[in-house]
Coordinates of C-alpha atoms and ligand atoms in Angstrom, one line a residue:
X12 CA 0.0 0.0 0.0
X13 CA 1.3 3.4 -0.9
X14 CA -0.1 6.1 1.4
X15 CA 0.1 9.5 -0.3
X16 CA 0.2 11.8 2.6
X17 CA 2.0 9.1 4.6
X18 CA 2.8 11.5 7.4
X19 CA -0.5 13.4 7.4
X20 CA -3.3 13.6 9.8
X21 CA -5.3 10.7 8.4
X22 CA -2.3 8.4 8.2
X23 CA -1.4 9.2 11.8
X24 CA -4.8 9.0 13.3
X25 CA -6.7 6.4 11.3
X26 CA -4.7 4.5 8.6
X27 CA -1.6 3.4 10.4
X28 CA -3.3 2.5 13.7
X29 CA -5.9 0.5 11.7
X30 CA -3.3 -1.4 9.8
X31 CA -1.5 -2.1 13.0
X32 CA -4.7 -3.5 14.6
X33 CA -5.4 -5.6 11.5
X34 CA -1.9 -7.1 11.7
X35 CA -2.1 -7.7 15.4
X36 CA -5.4 -9.5 15.0
X37 CA -4.0 -11.7 12.2
X38 CA -6.1 -10.3 9.4
X39 CA -3.1 -9.2 7.4
X40 CA 0.2 -11.1 7.2
X41 CA 2.4 -10.2 4.3
X42 CA 2.4 -6.6 3.4
X43 CA 4.5 -3.5 2.8
X44 CA 3.5 0.1 3.4
X45 CA 5.2 2.9 1.7
X46 CA 4.5 6.3 3.2
X47 CA 4.9 9.0 0.5
X48 CA 4.9 12.6 1.5
X49 CA 6.7 16.0 1.7
X50 CA 8.3 16.0 5.2
X51 CA 11.9 14.8 5.0
X52 CA 12.4 11.6 6.9
X53 CA 14.4 8.4 6.7
X54 CA 12.7 5.0 7.1
X55 CA 13.9 4.8 10.7
X56 CA 12.6 8.3 11.6
X57 CA 9.3 7.4 10.0
X58 CA 9.1 4.2 12.0
X59 CA 9.9 6.2 15.2
X60 CA 7.1 8.6 14.4
X61 CA 4.7 5.7 13.8
X62 CA 5.4 4.4 17.2
X63 CA 4.4 7.7 18.7
X64 CA 1.3 8.0 16.5
X65 CA 0.1 4.5 17.4
X66 CA 0.5 5.1 21.1
X67 CA -1.5 8.3 20.8
X68 CA -4.3 6.8 18.6
X69 CA -5.0 3.3 19.8
X70 CA -6.6 2.5 23.1
X71 CA -4.5 -0.5 24.1
X72 CA -0.8 -0.3 24.8
X73 CA 1.6 -1.4 22.1
X74 CA 2.6 -5.0 22.1
X75 CA 6.4 -4.8 21.6
X76 CA 6.8 -8.1 19.7
X77 CA 3.9 -7.4 17.4
X78 CA 5.0 -3.8 16.8
X79 CA 8.6 -4.8 15.8
X80 CA 7.2 -7.4 13.3
X81 CA 4.7 -4.8 12.0
X82 CA 7.1 -1.9 11.6
X83 CA 9.7 -3.8 9.6
X84 CA 7.3 -3.8 6.7
X85 CA 7.0 0.0 6.6
X86 CA 9.0 2.4 4.5
X87 CA 9.0 6.1 3.6
X88 CA 9.8 8.1 0.6
X89 CA 10.0 11.9 1.0
X90 CA 9.3 13.9 -2.1
X91 CA 7.2 16.6 -3.7
X92 CA 4.0 14.9 -4.9
X93 CA 3.8 17.6 -7.7
X94 CA 7.3 16.7 -9.1
X95 CA 7.2 14.1 -11.9
X96 CA 10.7 13.0 -10.9
X97 CA 9.4 11.8 -7.6
X98 CA 7.3 9.2 -9.4
X99 CA 10.3 7.6 -11.0
X100 CA 11.6 6.9 -7.5
X101 CA 8.1 5.7 -6.4
X102 CA 8.1 3.4 -9.4
X103 CA 11.5 2.0 -8.5
X104 CA 10.5 1.5 -4.8
X105 CA 7.3 -0.3 -5.8
X106 CA 9.3 -2.6 -8.1
X107 CA 11.7 -3.4 -5.1
X108 CA 8.9 -3.9 -2.6
X109 CA 7.0 -6.2 -4.9
X110 CA 10.0 -8.0 -6.3
X111 CA 8.8 -6.9 -9.6
X112 CA 5.8 -9.2 -9.4
X113 CA 3.0 -7.3 -11.1
X114 CA 0.4 -9.7 -9.8
X115 CA 0.8 -8.4 -6.3
X116 CA -2.1 -6.3 -4.9
X117 CA -1.2 -2.7 -5.0
X118 CA -3.3 -0.1 -3.2
X119 CA -2.8 3.7 -3.6
X120 CA -4.4 5.5 -0.7
X121 CA -5.0 9.2 -1.3
X122 CA -4.8 10.7 2.2
X123 CA -4.0 14.1 0.8
X124 CA -5.9 17.3 0.1
X125 CA -8.2 16.9 -3.0
X126 CA -6.4 19.6 -5.0
X127 CA -3.5 17.2 -5.6
X128 CA -5.6 14.1 -6.6
X129 CA -5.4 14.7 -10.3
X130 CA -1.7 15.4 -10.3
X131 CA -1.0 12.1 -8.6
X132 CA -3.3 10.3 -11.0
X133 CA -1.5 11.9 -14.0
X134 CA 1.9 10.9 -12.7
X135 CA 0.9 7.4 -11.8
X136 CA -0.6 7.0 -15.3
X137 CA 2.6 8.3 -17.0
X138 CA 4.5 5.6 -15.2
X139 CA 2.0 2.9 -16.3
X140 CA 1.0 2.2 -12.7
X141 CA -2.8 2.5 -13.1
X142 CA -5.0 0.5 -15.4
X143 CA -1.9 -1.3 -16.7
X144 CA -1.6 -2.9 -13.3
X145 CA -4.5 -5.3 -13.1
X146 CA -4.3 -5.6 -9.3
X147 CA -3.9 -1.9 -8.6
X148 CA -6.6 0.0 -6.7
X149 CA -7.0 3.6 -5.7
X150 CA -8.8 4.6 -2.5
X151 CA -10.2 8.1 -2.4
X152 CA -11.3 10.0 0.7
X153 CA -13.8 12.8 0.7
X154 CA -14.3 15.5 -0.3
X155 CA -15.0 14.0 -3.6
X156 CA -15.4 17.2 -5.5
X157 CA -17.3 20.1 -4.0
X158 CA -20.5 19.9 -6.1
X159 CA -21.9 17.6 -8.8
X160 CA -19.9 19.2 -11.6
X161 CA -16.5 19.0 -9.9
X162 CA -17.3 15.4 -8.7
X163 CA -18.1 14.5 -12.3
X164 CA -14.8 16.0 -13.5
X165 CA -12.9 14.1 -10.9
X166 CA -14.6 10.9 -11.8
X167 CA -13.7 11.5 -15.5
X168 CA -10.1 12.1 -14.5
X169 CA -9.9 8.9 -12.5
X170 CA -11.6 6.9 -15.2
X171 CA -9.0 8.1 -17.8
X172 CA -6.5 6.2 -15.7
X173 CA -8.3 3.5 -13.8
X174 CA -11.3 1.2 -14.5
X175 CA -14.3 1.8 -12.3
X176 CA -13.7 -1.5 -10.4
X177 CA -10.3 -0.2 -9.4
X178 CA -11.7 2.9 -7.7
X179 CA -12.7 2.7 -4.0
X180 CA -14.6 5.9 -2.9
X181 CA -14.6 5.7 0.8
X182 CA -17.5 6.4 3.2
X183 CA -16.4 5.0 6.5
X184 CA -20.0 5.1 7.8
X185 CA -20.8 2.1 5.6
X186 CA -18.1 0.2 7.4
X187 CA -19.8 0.6 10.8
X188 CA -21.3 -2.6 12.2
X189 CA -24.4 -0.8 13.3
X190 CA -25.0 0.8 9.9
X191 CA -24.6 -2.5 8.1
X192 CA -27.1 -3.9 10.5
X193 CA -29.8 -1.7 9.0
X194 CA -29.5 -3.9 5.9
X195 CA -29.5 -7.2 7.8
X196 CA -32.4 -6.1 10.0
X197 CA -34.5 -5.1 7.0
X198 CA -33.7 -8.0 4.7
X199 CA -32.9 -10.8 7.2
X200 CA -36.3 -10.7 8.8
X201 CA -39.8 -11.3 7.4
X202 CA -41.4 -9.3 10.1
X203 CA -40.5 -5.7 9.4
X204 CA -40.2 -5.4 5.6
X205 CA -44.0 -5.6 4.9
X206 CA -44.4 -2.5 7.1
X207 CA -41.4 -0.7 5.6
X208 CA -43.3 1.8 3.4
X209 CA -45.6 4.9 3.3
X210 CA -48.7 2.9 4.3
X211 CA -47.3 2.2 7.7
X212 CA -44.4 4.7 8.3
X213 CA -45.2 8.2 9.3
X214 CA -41.7 9.7 9.1
X215 CA -38.0 9.0 9.6
X216 CA -35.4 10.9 11.7
X217 CA -31.7 10.9 11.4
X218 CA -29.5 12.6 13.9
X219 CA -25.7 12.9 13.7
X220 CA -24.6 15.1 16.6
X221 CA -21.0 15.6 17.6
X222 CA -19.7 17.5 20.6
X223 CA -16.3 18.1 19.1
X224 CA -15.7 21.2 17.0
X225 CA -13.9 21.3 13.8
X226 CA -10.6 20.6 15.6
X227 CA -7.6 21.5 13.4
X228 CA -9.5 21.3 10.2
X229 CA -10.2 25.0 9.6
X230 CA -9.2 25.0 6.0
X231 CA -11.2 21.9 5.3
X232 CA -14.3 23.1 7.0
X233 CA -14.2 26.5 5.3
X234 CA -14.5 24.8 2.0
X235 CA -16.5 21.7 2.9
X236 CA -18.8 22.9 5.8
X237 CA -21.2 20.5 7.5
X238 CA -22.7 19.9 4.0
X239 CA -19.6 18.4 2.4
X240 CA -18.4 16.8 5.6
X241 CA -21.5 14.9 6.8
X242 CA -24.6 15.5 4.7
X243 CA -23.3 14.8 1.2
X244 CA -21.8 11.4 2.2
X245 CA -22.8 9.9 5.6
X246 CA -26.4 11.2 5.7
X247 CA -27.1 10.4 2.1
X248 CA -25.7 6.8 2.6
X249 CA -27.9 6.4 5.7
X250 CA -31.0 7.5 3.7
X251 CA -30.1 5.1 0.9
X252 CA -29.7 2.1 3.3
X253 CA -33.0 2.8 5.1
X254 CA -35.0 3.4 1.9
X255 CA -33.5 1.0 -0.7
X256 CA -35.4 -1.9 -2.2
X257 CA -34.3 -5.4 -1.5
X258 CA -31.5 -6.2 -4.0
X259 CA -31.9 -9.2 -6.2
X260 CA -28.6 -10.6 -5.0
X261 CA -26.1 -10.0 -2.2
X262 CA -23.4 -8.7 -4.5
X263 CA -21.8 -5.4 -5.0
X264 CA -23.5 -4.4 -8.2
X265 CA -27.0 -5.3 -7.0
X266 CA -26.6 -3.6 -3.7
X267 CA -25.0 -0.5 -5.1
X268 CA -27.6 -0.2 -7.8
X269 CA -30.4 -0.2 -5.2
X270 CA -28.7 2.4 -3.2
X271 CA -28.3 4.5 -6.3
X272 CA -32.0 4.3 -7.2
X273 CA -32.9 5.8 -3.9
X274 CA -30.3 8.6 -4.2
X275 CA -31.7 9.4 -7.6
X276 CA -35.2 9.6 -6.3
X277 CA -34.6 12.1 -3.6
X278 CA -36.5 15.3 -4.5
X279 CA -34.7 18.6 -4.6
X280 CA -34.9 20.0 -1.1
X281 CA -36.9 23.2 -0.8
X282 CA -35.3 26.3 0.7
X283 CA -38.0 26.4 3.4
X284 CA -36.9 22.9 4.5
X285 CA -33.3 23.9 5.1
X286 CA -31.8 25.2 8.4
X287 CA -28.1 26.1 8.5
X288 CA -26.3 27.5 11.5
X289 CA -22.9 28.0 13.0
X290 CA -21.6 27.4 16.6
X291 CA -20.9 30.3 18.9
X292 CA -18.9 29.9 22.1
X293 CA -20.4 28.0 24.9
X294 CA -19.9 25.4 27.5
X295 CA -19.3 21.7 27.0
X296 CA -18.7 19.4 30.0
X297 CA -18.3 22.6 32.1
X298 CA -15.5 23.8 29.9
X299 CA -15.7 27.0 27.9
X300 CA -15.2 26.4 24.2
X301 CA -14.7 28.9 21.5
X302 CA -16.9 29.9 18.6
X303 CA -16.4 28.7 15.1
X304 CA -15.1 32.1 14.1
X305 CA -12.4 31.9 16.6
X306 CA -11.1 28.5 15.3
X307 CA -7.7 28.4 13.6
X308 CA -7.7 29.0 9.8
X309 CA -11.3 30.3 9.8
X310 CA -12.3 33.6 8.2
X311 CA -13.4 36.0 10.9
X312 CA -16.6 36.8 8.8
X313 CA -17.2 33.3 7.7
X314 CA -20.8 32.2 7.1
X315 CA -19.8 28.5 6.9
X316 CA -22.5 26.3 8.4
X317 CA -21.5 23.8 11.1
X318 CA -25.1 22.6 11.6
X319 CA -27.7 21.4 9.2
X320 CA -31.3 20.4 9.6
X321 CA -33.6 19.5 6.7
X322 CA -36.5 17.7 5.4
X323 CA -36.1 15.4 2.4
X324 CA -38.7 13.4 0.4
X325 CA -38.1 10.4 -1.8
X326 CA -40.2 10.4 -4.9
X327 CA -40.9 6.8 -5.4
X328 CA -43.8 4.3 -4.9
X329 CA -42.6 3.1 -1.5
X330 CA -41.8 6.5 0.1
X331 CA -44.0 9.2 -1.5
X332 CA -44.9 11.8 1.1
X333 CA -42.9 10.3 4.0
X334 CA -40.6 13.0 5.4
X335 CA -37.0 12.2 6.2
X336 CA -36.0 14.7 8.9
X337 CA -32.2 15.1 9.2
X338 CA -30.1 17.0 11.7
X339 CA -26.3 17.1 12.0
X340 CA -23.8 19.4 13.5
X341 CA -20.6 20.1 15.5
X342 CA -20.2 21.3 19.0
X343 CA -23.6 20.1 20.1
X344 CA -24.8 18.9 23.5
X345 CA -23.2 15.4 23.1
X346 CA -22.0 12.9 20.6
X347 CA -25.2 11.1 19.5
X348 CA -26.0 9.2 16.3
X349 CA -29.2 7.4 15.5
X350 CA -31.8 6.6 12.9
X351 CA -35.4 6.2 14.0
X352 CA -38.4 4.9 12.0
X353 CA -41.7 6.3 13.3
X354 CA -44.8 4.4 12.5
X355 CA -48.3 5.8 12.0
X356 CA -50.7 6.0 14.9
X357 CA -53.2 3.2 15.3
X358 CA -56.3 3.9 13.3
X359 CA -58.8 3.2 16.0
X360 CA -59.2 5.4 19.0
X361 CA -60.0 2.5 21.2
X362 CA -58.3 4.0 24.2
X363 CA -60.7 6.9 24.1
X364 CA -59.5 10.3 25.3
X365 CA -56.3 8.6 26.6
X366 CA -55.4 8.0 23.0
X367 CA -53.8 11.4 22.8
X368 CA -51.1 10.0 25.2
X369 CA -50.2 7.2 22.8
X370 CA -46.9 7.5 21.2
X371 CA -46.0 6.2 17.8
X372 CA -44.3 2.8 17.5
X373 CA -40.7 3.3 16.7
X374 CA -37.7 1.3 15.5
X375 CA -34.5 3.0 16.6
X376 CA -31.1 2.1 15.3
X377 CA -28.6 3.6 17.8
X378 CA -25.1 4.1 16.4
X379 CA -23.5 6.1 19.1
X380 CA -23.0 6.1 22.2
X381 CA -24.9 2.9 22.4
X382 CA -24.9 0.3 19.7
X383 CA -28.4 -1.2 19.8
X384 CA -31.7 -1.6 18.0
X385 CA -35.0 -0.9 19.9
X386 CA -38.6 -1.6 19.0
X387 CA -40.9 0.7 20.9
X388 CA -44.6 -0.2 21.5
X389 CA -47.4 0.7 23.8
X390 CA -48.7 -1.5 26.7
X391 CA -51.1 -0.8 29.6
X392 CA -49.5 0.9 32.5
X393 CA -50.3 -1.3 35.6
X394 CA -53.1 -0.1 37.8
X395 CA -56.9 0.7 37.9
X396 CA -56.8 3.2 35.1
X397 CA -56.3 2.6 31.4
X398 CA -53.1 4.4 30.6
X399 CA -51.0 3.5 27.6
X400 CA -47.3 3.4 28.1
X401 CA -44.4 3.1 25.7
X402 CA -41.9 0.3 26.4
X403 CA -39.2 -1.3 24.3
X404 CA -37.7 -4.5 23.2
X405 CA -34.0 -4.1 22.8
X406 CA -31.1 -5.7 21.2
X407 CA -27.8 -4.4 22.5
X408 CA -24.6 -5.5 20.8
X409 CA -22.5 -5.6 23.9
X410 CA -25.0 -7.7 25.9
X411 CA -25.8 -10.2 23.2
X412 CA -22.4 -10.7 21.6
X413 CA -19.9 -9.4 24.1
X414 CA -17.2 -9.6 21.4
X415 CA -15.0 -6.9 20.0
X416 CA -16.2 -6.1 16.5
X417 CA -14.2 -4.4 13.8
X418 CA -14.0 -0.6 13.6
X419 CA -15.3 1.0 10.5
X420 CA -11.8 1.6 9.0
X421 CA -10.8 -2.0 9.7
X422 CA -13.7 -3.3 7.7
X423 CA -13.2 -0.8 4.9
X424 CA -9.5 -1.6 4.6
X425 CA -10.0 -5.3 4.6
X426 CA -12.7 -5.0 2.0
X427 CA -10.3 -3.0 -0.2
X428 CA -7.7 -5.7 0.1
X429 CA -10.3 -8.4 -0.7
X430 CA -11.5 -6.3 -3.7
X431 CA -15.0 -6.2 -2.2
X432 CA -16.4 -3.0 -3.4
X433 CA -19.9 -3.3 -1.9
X434 CA -19.4 -0.7 0.9
X435 CA -18.0 1.9 -1.4
X436 CA -19.7 4.6 -3.5
X437 CA -20.0 4.4 -7.3
X438 CA -19.3 7.2 -9.7
X439 CA -23.0 7.7 -10.2
X440 CA -23.7 7.4 -6.5
X441 CA -21.3 10.2 -5.7
X442 CA -22.8 12.4 -8.3
X443 CA -26.4 11.7 -7.2
X444 CA -25.5 12.5 -3.7
X445 CA -24.1 15.8 -4.8
X446 CA -27.3 16.5 -6.8
X447 CA -29.2 16.2 -3.6
X448 CA -27.0 18.6 -1.7
X449 CA -26.1 21.1 -4.4
X450 CA -29.3 23.1 -3.5
X451 CA -28.2 23.3 0.1
X452 CA -24.7 24.6 -1.0
X453 CA -26.5 27.1 -3.2
X454 CA -28.7 28.1 -0.4
X455 CA -25.8 28.6 2.0
X456 CA -24.0 30.8 -0.6
X457 CA -27.0 33.2 -0.7
X458 CA -26.9 33.8 3.1
X459 CA -25.9 37.3 4.1
X460 CA -25.5 36.1 7.6
X461 CA -25.8 32.8 9.4
X462 CA -27.9 31.8 12.4
X463 CA -25.9 31.0 15.5
X464 CA -26.3 28.4 18.2
X465 CA -24.4 28.1 21.4
X466 CA -21.9 25.4 21.7
X467 CA -23.3 22.7 24.0
X468 CA -26.9 23.2 22.8
X469 CA -29.1 21.0 20.5
X470 CA -28.7 23.5 17.7
X471 CA -30.8 26.5 16.6
X472 CA -34.5 26.8 17.4
X473 CA -35.3 26.8 13.7
X474 CA -34.4 23.1 13.6
X475 CA -36.9 22.3 16.3
X476 CA -39.5 24.4 14.5
X477 CA -38.8 22.5 11.2
X478 CA -40.3 19.3 12.7
X479 CA -42.7 20.8 15.2
X480 CA -44.6 22.8 12.6
X481 CA -45.5 19.4 11.1
X482 CA -46.8 18.3 14.5
X483 CA -43.9 16.0 15.1
X484 CA -41.1 16.0 17.6
X485 CA -37.4 15.2 17.5
X486 CA -36.4 12.3 19.7
X487 CA -34.6 13.4 22.8
X488 CA -30.8 13.7 22.7
Ligands
BG6_506 C1 -15.8 12.1 9.4 C2 -16.0 13.6 9.4 O1 -16.1 11.6 8.1 O2 -16.7 11.5 10.3 C3 -15.7 14.2 10.8 O3 -15.1 14.2 8.5 C4 -16.6 13.4 11.8 O4 -16.0 15.5 10.9 C5 -16.4 11.9 11.6 O5 -16.1 13.8 13.1 C6 -17.4 11.2 12.5 O6 -17.2 9.8 12.3 P1 -17.3 8.8 13.5 O7 -17.0 7.5 13.0 O8 -16.3 9.2 14.5 O9 -18.7 8.9 14.1

């Protein structure tokens, strides 16, 4: 694996720690990693740094024996990624590390800012290291373009050099166990699928709340905002999973096609269904935190949204008129991610005036902090009176399995190595996702000023109004 940006943030925090864990667990045995980046370092300096990064970014302490076996497979090449001469050295290094065996799996991981993607592709292509290598793959992180047009251009560029099946467009949300379980829950049970449509479902809620701010990603956030960071990818993929039709087969093409159909059926969101806002200073865990405008590398007059709430509709037979309410943001009350399906009220007011107390049946997929699935239904509260009461049946991963399951990046990297492309986005998928969020980007550009919400809150009041004016309520965070 060649990691472009081998000494960057993503390599330090996610990629190298994940590869170490996969090695330790025995998922990978024979491998070489070549970090390729600008900072000047020898192999041994790189290895020393990796030791530090691992201890900062994995929970357990380093196992010395495993670490020394792991680290001897890691090398570094420092060079300017824009300089064609660097790629001659890269080519030579790849030949050495693979013993000139072209059948060996080769993964290029682009852990670099997107403005350099095409330069890397051009240079790899000049050296016949793309389509010409049957077993080469390229892994691309977001942001994949910054609107539909630029995403399309980037896709064309990649497709000049690689075949579609060599391109792995990552969305790590799809690698989460809990997210994959939406698929298994829906299509592995006969019980729920008959109800999974507009005849029985009233609405759907998706919440992706984080308490962290933008951390050191001022430049990235100023260009991506919450829209490019979370909505265009993670939220769109969640909607696709909840709303897709059963695929004819459990294979990558069938599943990705069904996800795509949903993404293409999402109606253009109306301006009145969009809420954008930005965090002000506030308190989180009793600690004062700064406003977005005071973060590093952020324009002092920036209108960049760090919060989004919106209402989407899917224009197809199954989902017509069922609202999908979505909210996502940074620096909110707590880290909290879930998807909930809210069913219609029972048709018969059998419980008389008490009926107004009845709550809707719900199926809740909790992704964070708990990993669980709940089914909520009404029972009689014990006593002389007839009082309906909402209770739940729950499946909790920890309680039932009590095993450590792979982190999203572990799954995604293993799938890349196995050439299983199911959990990755297609060219058309990426473009469809952008089509759905381009109106939000346009809306944000028209704002003269942006609404604010205090850090540590649940976002702006307008997000609450968005759902309450439809006589519905967000689930508690
Ligand atoms: C990333 C976003 O894709 O997902 C981050 O860029 C966000 O801003 C992160 O914090 C959240 O992912 P997870 O797996 O930590 O919930």
